[in-house]
mmCIF file of C-alpha atoms in Angstrom:
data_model
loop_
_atom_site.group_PDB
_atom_site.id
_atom_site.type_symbol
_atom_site.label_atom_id
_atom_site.label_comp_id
_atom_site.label_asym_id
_atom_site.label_seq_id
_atom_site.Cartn_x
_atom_site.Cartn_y
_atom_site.Cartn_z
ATOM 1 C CA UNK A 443 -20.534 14.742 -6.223
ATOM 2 C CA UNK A 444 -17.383 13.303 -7.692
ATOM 3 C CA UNK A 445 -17.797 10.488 -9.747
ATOM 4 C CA UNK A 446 -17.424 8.488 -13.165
ATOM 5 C CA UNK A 447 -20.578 7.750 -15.005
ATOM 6 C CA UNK A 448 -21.458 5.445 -17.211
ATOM 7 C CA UNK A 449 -23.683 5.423 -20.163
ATOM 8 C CA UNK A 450 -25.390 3.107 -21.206
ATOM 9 C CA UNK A 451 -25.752 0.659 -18.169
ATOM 10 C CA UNK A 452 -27.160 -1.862 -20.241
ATOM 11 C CA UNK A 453 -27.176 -2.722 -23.858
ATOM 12 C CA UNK A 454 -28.055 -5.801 -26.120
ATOM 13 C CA UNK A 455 -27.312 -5.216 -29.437
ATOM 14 C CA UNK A 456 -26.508 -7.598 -32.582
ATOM 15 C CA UNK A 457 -23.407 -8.805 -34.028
ATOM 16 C CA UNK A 458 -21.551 -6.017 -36.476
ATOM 17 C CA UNK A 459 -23.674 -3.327 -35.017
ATOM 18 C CA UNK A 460 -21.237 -0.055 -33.773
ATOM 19 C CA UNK A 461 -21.835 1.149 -30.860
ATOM 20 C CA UNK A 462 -20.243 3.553 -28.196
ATOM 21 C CA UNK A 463 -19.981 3.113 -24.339
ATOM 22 C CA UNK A 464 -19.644 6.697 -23.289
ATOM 23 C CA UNK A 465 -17.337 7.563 -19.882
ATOM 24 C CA UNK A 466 -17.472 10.961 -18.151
ATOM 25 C CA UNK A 467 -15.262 12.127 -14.756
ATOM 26 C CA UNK A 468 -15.827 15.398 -12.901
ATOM 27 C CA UNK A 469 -12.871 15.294 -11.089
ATOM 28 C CA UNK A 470 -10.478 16.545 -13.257
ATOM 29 C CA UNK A 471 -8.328 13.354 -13.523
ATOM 30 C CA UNK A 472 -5.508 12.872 -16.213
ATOM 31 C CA UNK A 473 -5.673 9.281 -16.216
ATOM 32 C CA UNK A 474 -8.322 6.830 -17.438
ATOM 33 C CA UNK A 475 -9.185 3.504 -18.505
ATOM 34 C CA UNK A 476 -11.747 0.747 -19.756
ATOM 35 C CA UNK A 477 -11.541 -2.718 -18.177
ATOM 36 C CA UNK A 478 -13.864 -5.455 -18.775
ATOM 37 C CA UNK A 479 -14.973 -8.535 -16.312
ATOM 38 C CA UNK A 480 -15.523 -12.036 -17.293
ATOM 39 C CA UNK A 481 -16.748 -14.861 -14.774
ATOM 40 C CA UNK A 482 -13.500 -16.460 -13.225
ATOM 41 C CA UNK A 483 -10.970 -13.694 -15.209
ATOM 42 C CA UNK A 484 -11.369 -10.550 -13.132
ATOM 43 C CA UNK A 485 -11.245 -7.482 -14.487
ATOM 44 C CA UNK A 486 -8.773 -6.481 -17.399
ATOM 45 C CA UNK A 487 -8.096 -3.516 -19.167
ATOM 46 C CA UNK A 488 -8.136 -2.712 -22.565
ATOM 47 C CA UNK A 489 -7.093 0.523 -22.940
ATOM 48 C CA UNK A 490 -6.051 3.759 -21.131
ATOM 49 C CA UNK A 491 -5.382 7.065 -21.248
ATOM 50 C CA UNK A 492 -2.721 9.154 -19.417
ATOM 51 C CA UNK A 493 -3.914 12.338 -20.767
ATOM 52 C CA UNK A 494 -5.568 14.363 -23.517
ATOM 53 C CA UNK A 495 -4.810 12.605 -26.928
ATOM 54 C CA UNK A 496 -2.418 9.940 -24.994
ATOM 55 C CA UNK A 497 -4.085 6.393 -25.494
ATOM 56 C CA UNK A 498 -2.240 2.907 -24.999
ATOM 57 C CA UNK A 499 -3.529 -0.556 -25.383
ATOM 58 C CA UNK A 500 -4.355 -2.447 -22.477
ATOM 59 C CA UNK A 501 -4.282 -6.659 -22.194
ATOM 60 C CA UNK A 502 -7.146 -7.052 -24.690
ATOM 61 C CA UNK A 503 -7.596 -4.456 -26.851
ATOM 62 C CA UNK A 504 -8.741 -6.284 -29.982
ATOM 63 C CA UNK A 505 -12.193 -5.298 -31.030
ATOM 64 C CA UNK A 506 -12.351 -1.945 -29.158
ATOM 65 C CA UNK A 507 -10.833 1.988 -30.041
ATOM 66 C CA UNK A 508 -10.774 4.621 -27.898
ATOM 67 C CA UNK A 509 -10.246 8.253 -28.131
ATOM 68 C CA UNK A 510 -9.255 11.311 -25.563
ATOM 69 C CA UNK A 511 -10.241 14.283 -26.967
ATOM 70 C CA UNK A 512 -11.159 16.049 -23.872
ATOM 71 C CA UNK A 513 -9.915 15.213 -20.346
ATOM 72 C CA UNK A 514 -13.297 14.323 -18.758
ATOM 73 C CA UNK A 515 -14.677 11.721 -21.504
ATOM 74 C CA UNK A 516 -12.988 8.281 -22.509
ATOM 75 C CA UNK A 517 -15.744 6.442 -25.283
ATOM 76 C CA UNK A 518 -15.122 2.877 -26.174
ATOM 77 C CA UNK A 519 -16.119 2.182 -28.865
ATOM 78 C CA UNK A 520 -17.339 -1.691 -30.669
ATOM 79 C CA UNK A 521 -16.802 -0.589 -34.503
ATOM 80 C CA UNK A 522 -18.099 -4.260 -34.957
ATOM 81 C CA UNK A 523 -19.080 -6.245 -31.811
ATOM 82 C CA UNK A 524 -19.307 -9.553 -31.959
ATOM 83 C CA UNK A 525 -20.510 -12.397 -29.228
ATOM 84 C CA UNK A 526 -17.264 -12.683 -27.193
ATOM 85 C CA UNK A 527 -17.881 -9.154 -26.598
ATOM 86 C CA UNK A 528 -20.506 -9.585 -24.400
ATOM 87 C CA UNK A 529 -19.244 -8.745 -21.110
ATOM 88 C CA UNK A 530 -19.461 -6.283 -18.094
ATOM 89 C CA UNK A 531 -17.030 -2.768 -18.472
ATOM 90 C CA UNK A 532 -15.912 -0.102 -16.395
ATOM 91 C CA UNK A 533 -14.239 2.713 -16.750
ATOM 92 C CA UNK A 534 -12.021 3.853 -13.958
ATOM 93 C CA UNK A 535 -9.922 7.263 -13.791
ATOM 94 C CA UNK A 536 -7.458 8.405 -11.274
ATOM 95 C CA UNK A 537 -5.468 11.709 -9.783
ATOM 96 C CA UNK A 538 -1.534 12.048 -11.411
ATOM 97 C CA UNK A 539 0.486 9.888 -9.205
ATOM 98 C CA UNK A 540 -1.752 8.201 -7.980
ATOM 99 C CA UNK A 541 -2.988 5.882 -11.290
ATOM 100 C CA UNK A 542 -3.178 2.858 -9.043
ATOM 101 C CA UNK A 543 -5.822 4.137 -6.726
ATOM 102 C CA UNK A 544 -8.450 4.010 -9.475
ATOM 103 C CA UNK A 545 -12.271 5.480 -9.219
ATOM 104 C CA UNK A 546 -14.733 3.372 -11.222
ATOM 105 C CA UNK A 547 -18.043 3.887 -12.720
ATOM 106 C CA UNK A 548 -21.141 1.802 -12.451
ATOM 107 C CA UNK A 549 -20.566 -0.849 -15.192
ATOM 108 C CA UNK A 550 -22.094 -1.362 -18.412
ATOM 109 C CA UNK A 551 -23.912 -4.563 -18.951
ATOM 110 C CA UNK A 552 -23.353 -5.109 -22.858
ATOM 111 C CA UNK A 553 -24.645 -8.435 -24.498
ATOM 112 C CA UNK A 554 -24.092 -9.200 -28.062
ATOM 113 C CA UNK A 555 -26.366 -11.376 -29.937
ATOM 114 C CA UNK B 244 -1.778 -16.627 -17.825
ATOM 115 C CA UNK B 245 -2.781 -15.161 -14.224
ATOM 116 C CA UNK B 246 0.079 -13.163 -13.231
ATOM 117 C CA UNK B 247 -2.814 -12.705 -9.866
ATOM 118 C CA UNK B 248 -4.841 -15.657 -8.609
ATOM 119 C CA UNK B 249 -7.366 -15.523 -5.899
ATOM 120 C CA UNK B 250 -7.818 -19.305 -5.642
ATOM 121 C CA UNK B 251 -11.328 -19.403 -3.420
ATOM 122 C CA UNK B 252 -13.972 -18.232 -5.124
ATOM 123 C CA UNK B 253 -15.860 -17.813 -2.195
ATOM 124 C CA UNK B 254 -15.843 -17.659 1.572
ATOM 125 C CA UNK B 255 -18.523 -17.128 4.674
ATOM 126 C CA UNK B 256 -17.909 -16.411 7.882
ATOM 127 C CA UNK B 257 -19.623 -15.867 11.209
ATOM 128 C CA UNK B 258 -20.325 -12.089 11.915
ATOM 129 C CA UNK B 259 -17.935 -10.479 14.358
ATOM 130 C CA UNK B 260 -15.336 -13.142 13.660
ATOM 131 C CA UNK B 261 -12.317 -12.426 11.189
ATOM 132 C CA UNK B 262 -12.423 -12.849 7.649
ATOM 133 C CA UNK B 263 -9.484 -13.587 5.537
ATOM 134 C CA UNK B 264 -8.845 -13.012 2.007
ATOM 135 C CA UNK B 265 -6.100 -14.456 0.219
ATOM 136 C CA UNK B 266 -4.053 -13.599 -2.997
ATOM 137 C CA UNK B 267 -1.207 -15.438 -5.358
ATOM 138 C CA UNK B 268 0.983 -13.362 -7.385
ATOM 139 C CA UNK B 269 3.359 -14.822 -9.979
ATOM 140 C CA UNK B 270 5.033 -12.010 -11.142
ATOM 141 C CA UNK B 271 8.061 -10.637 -8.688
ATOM 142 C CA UNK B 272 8.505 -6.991 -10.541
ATOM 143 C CA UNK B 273 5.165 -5.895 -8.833
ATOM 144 C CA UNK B 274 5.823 -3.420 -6.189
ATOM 145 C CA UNK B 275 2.212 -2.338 -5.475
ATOM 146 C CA UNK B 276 -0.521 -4.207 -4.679
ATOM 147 C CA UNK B 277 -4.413 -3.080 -4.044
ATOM 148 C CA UNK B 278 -7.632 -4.396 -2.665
ATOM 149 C CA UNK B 279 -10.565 -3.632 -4.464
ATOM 150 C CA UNK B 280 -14.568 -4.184 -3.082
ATOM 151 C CA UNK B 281 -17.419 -4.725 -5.534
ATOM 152 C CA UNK B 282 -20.649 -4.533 -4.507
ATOM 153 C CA UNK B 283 -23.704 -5.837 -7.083
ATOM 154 C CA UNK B 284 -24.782 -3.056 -9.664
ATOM 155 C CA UNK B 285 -21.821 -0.971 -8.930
ATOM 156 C CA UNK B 286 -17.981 -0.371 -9.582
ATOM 157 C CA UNK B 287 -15.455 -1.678 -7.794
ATOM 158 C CA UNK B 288 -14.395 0.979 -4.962
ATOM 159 C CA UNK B 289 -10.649 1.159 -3.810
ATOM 160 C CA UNK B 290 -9.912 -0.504 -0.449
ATOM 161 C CA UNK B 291 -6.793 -0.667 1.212
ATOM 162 C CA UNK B 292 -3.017 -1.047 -0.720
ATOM 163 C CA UNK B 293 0.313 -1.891 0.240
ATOM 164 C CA UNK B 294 3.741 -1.276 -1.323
ATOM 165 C CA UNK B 295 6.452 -3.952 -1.259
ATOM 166 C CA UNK B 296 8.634 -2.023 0.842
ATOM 167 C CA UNK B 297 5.913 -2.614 3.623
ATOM 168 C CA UNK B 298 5.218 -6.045 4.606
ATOM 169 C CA UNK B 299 1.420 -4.477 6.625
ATOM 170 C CA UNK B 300 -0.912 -1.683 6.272
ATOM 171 C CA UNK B 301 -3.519 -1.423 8.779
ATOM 172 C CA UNK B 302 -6.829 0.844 7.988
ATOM 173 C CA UNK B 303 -9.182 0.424 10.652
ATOM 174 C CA UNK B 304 -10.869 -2.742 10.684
ATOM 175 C CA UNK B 305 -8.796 -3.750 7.645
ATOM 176 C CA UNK B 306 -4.960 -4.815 7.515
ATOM 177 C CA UNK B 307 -3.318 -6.213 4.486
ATOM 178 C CA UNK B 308 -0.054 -8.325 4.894
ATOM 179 C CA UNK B 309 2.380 -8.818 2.290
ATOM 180 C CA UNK B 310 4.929 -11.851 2.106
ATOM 181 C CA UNK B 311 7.091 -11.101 -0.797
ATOM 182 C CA UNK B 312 9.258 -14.349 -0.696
ATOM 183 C CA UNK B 313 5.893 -16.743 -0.729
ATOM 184 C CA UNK B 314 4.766 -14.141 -3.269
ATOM 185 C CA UNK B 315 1.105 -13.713 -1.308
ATOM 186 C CA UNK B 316 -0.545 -11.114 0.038
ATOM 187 C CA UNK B 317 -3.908 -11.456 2.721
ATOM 188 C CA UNK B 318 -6.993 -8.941 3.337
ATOM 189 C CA UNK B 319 -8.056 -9.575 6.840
ATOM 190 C CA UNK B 320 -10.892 -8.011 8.375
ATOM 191 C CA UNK B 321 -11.940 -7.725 11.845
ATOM 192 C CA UNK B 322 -14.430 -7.666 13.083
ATOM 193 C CA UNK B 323 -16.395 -9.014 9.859
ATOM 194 C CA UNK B 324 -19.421 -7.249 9.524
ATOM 195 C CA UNK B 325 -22.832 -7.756 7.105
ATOM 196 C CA UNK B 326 -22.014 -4.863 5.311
ATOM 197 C CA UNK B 327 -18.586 -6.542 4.351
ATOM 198 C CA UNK B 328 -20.273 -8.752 2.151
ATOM 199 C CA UNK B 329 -19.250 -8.399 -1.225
ATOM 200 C CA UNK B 330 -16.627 -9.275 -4.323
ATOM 201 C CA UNK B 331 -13.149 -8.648 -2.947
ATOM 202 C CA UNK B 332 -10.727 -8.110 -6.215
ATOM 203 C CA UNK B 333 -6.480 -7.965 -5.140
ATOM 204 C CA UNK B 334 -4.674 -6.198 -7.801
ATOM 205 C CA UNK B 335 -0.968 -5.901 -8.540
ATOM 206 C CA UNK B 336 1.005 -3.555 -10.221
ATOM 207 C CA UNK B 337 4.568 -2.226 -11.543
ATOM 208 C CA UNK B 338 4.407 0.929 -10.376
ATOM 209 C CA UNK B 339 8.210 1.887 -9.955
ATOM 210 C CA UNK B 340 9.694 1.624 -13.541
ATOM 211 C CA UNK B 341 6.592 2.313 -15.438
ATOM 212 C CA UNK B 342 3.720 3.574 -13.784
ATOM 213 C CA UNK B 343 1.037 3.268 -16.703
ATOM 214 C CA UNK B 344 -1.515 2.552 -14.242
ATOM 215 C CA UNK B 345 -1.780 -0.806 -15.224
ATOM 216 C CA UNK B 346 -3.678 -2.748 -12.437
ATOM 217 C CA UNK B 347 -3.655 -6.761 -12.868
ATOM 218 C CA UNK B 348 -6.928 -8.344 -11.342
ATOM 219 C CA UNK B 349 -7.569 -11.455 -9.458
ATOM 220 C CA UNK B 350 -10.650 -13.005 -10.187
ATOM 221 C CA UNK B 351 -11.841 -12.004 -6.942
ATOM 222 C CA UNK B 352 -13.437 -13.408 -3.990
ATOM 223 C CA UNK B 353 -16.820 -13.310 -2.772
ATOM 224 C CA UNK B 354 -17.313 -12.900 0.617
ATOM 225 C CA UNK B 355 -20.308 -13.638 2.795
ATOM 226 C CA UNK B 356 -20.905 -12.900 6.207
ATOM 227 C CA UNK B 357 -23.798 -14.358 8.070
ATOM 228 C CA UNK B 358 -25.105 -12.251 11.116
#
């Protein structure tokens, strides 16, 4: 089944504790991205990837790194989270030339205490 | 600043009758412009789009329409149906010049729809 997963779904964790949100595609997409949504803000990204070892910064990237070392897997990672962290993520990935017609995963629940 | 406002939060209608969804944009460089559903406890899923060259796109029981000058685009659906209830996200982007895949969310619309 072709998908993007997620892991973990949910996480509380403390302030200044790292922690990685792992995201895996089997469809063999170049493209992906982490977004987060906020109550009355939508969903905006933070970073993305166009390919293997290509990563760009998204509308709020402070806080968070990325890295594409292989072309199914796009961690984000919290090297220090802190409270305004707390949100809901996805990570989405998409066929080349078609990077607007995004497939997301489940969502990770993260709250930081 | 939202370059993409959904201004009603929510909206319910009557099951079989026609539910529209609206959607401000701000900024007149966007030439692409998606709907997104949500259902609880799962990503958003990819809808219906529309390029600005376009000013409709019909998929089944879902059209979008696209009025460049007012800046707005509309999700209608017809006939509404339970299963239709959800989060409804629009999303814009530039995709001519630089397509970085860049989607800019609304802050969506939930939709209810009462059998």
């Amino acid at each position: 089944e072709a998908q993007v997963t997620q892991n973990p779904r949910y996480l509380i964790t403390v302030t200044g504790k790292k922690l990685t949100v792992t995201c895996s595609q089997n469809m063999n997409h170049e493209y992906m991205s982490w977004y987060r949504q906020d109550p009355g803000l939508g969903l905006r990204q933070i970073y993305y990837s166009m390919n293997v070892e290509v990563t760009d910064k998204g509308d709020v990237p402070e806080g968070y790194k990325v890295s594409r070392k292989e072309k199914r897997n796009f961690p984000l990672i919290l090297e220090s989270p802190s409270p305004n962290q707390t949100s809901l993520y996805f990570c989405a990935s998409s066929r080349p030339g078609s990077y607007n017609e995004q497939f997301f995963g489940p969502g990770t629940r993260l709250t930081v205490l | 600043d939202q370059q993409v406002k959904q201004n009603s939060p929510s909206l319910s209608v009557q099951e079989g009758r026609i539910s529209i969804l609206n959607c401000d944009y701000t900024n007149s460089m966007f030439d692409y412009f998606l709907w997104y559903k949500k259902y609880p406890a799962e990503g958003p899923t990819f809808l219906i789009s529309i390029s600005s060259i376009k000013d409709k796109n019909e998929d089944g029981r879902f059209t979008v329409f696209l009025n460049k000058s007012a800046k707005h685009l509309s999700l209608h659906i017809v006939p509404s149906q339970p299963g239709d209830s959800a989060v409804y996200f629009c999303a814009a982007t530039n995709f001519g010049s630089s397509n970085t895949g860049k989607l800019i969310f609304g802050q969506g619309t939930t939709l209810q729809v009462k059998p």
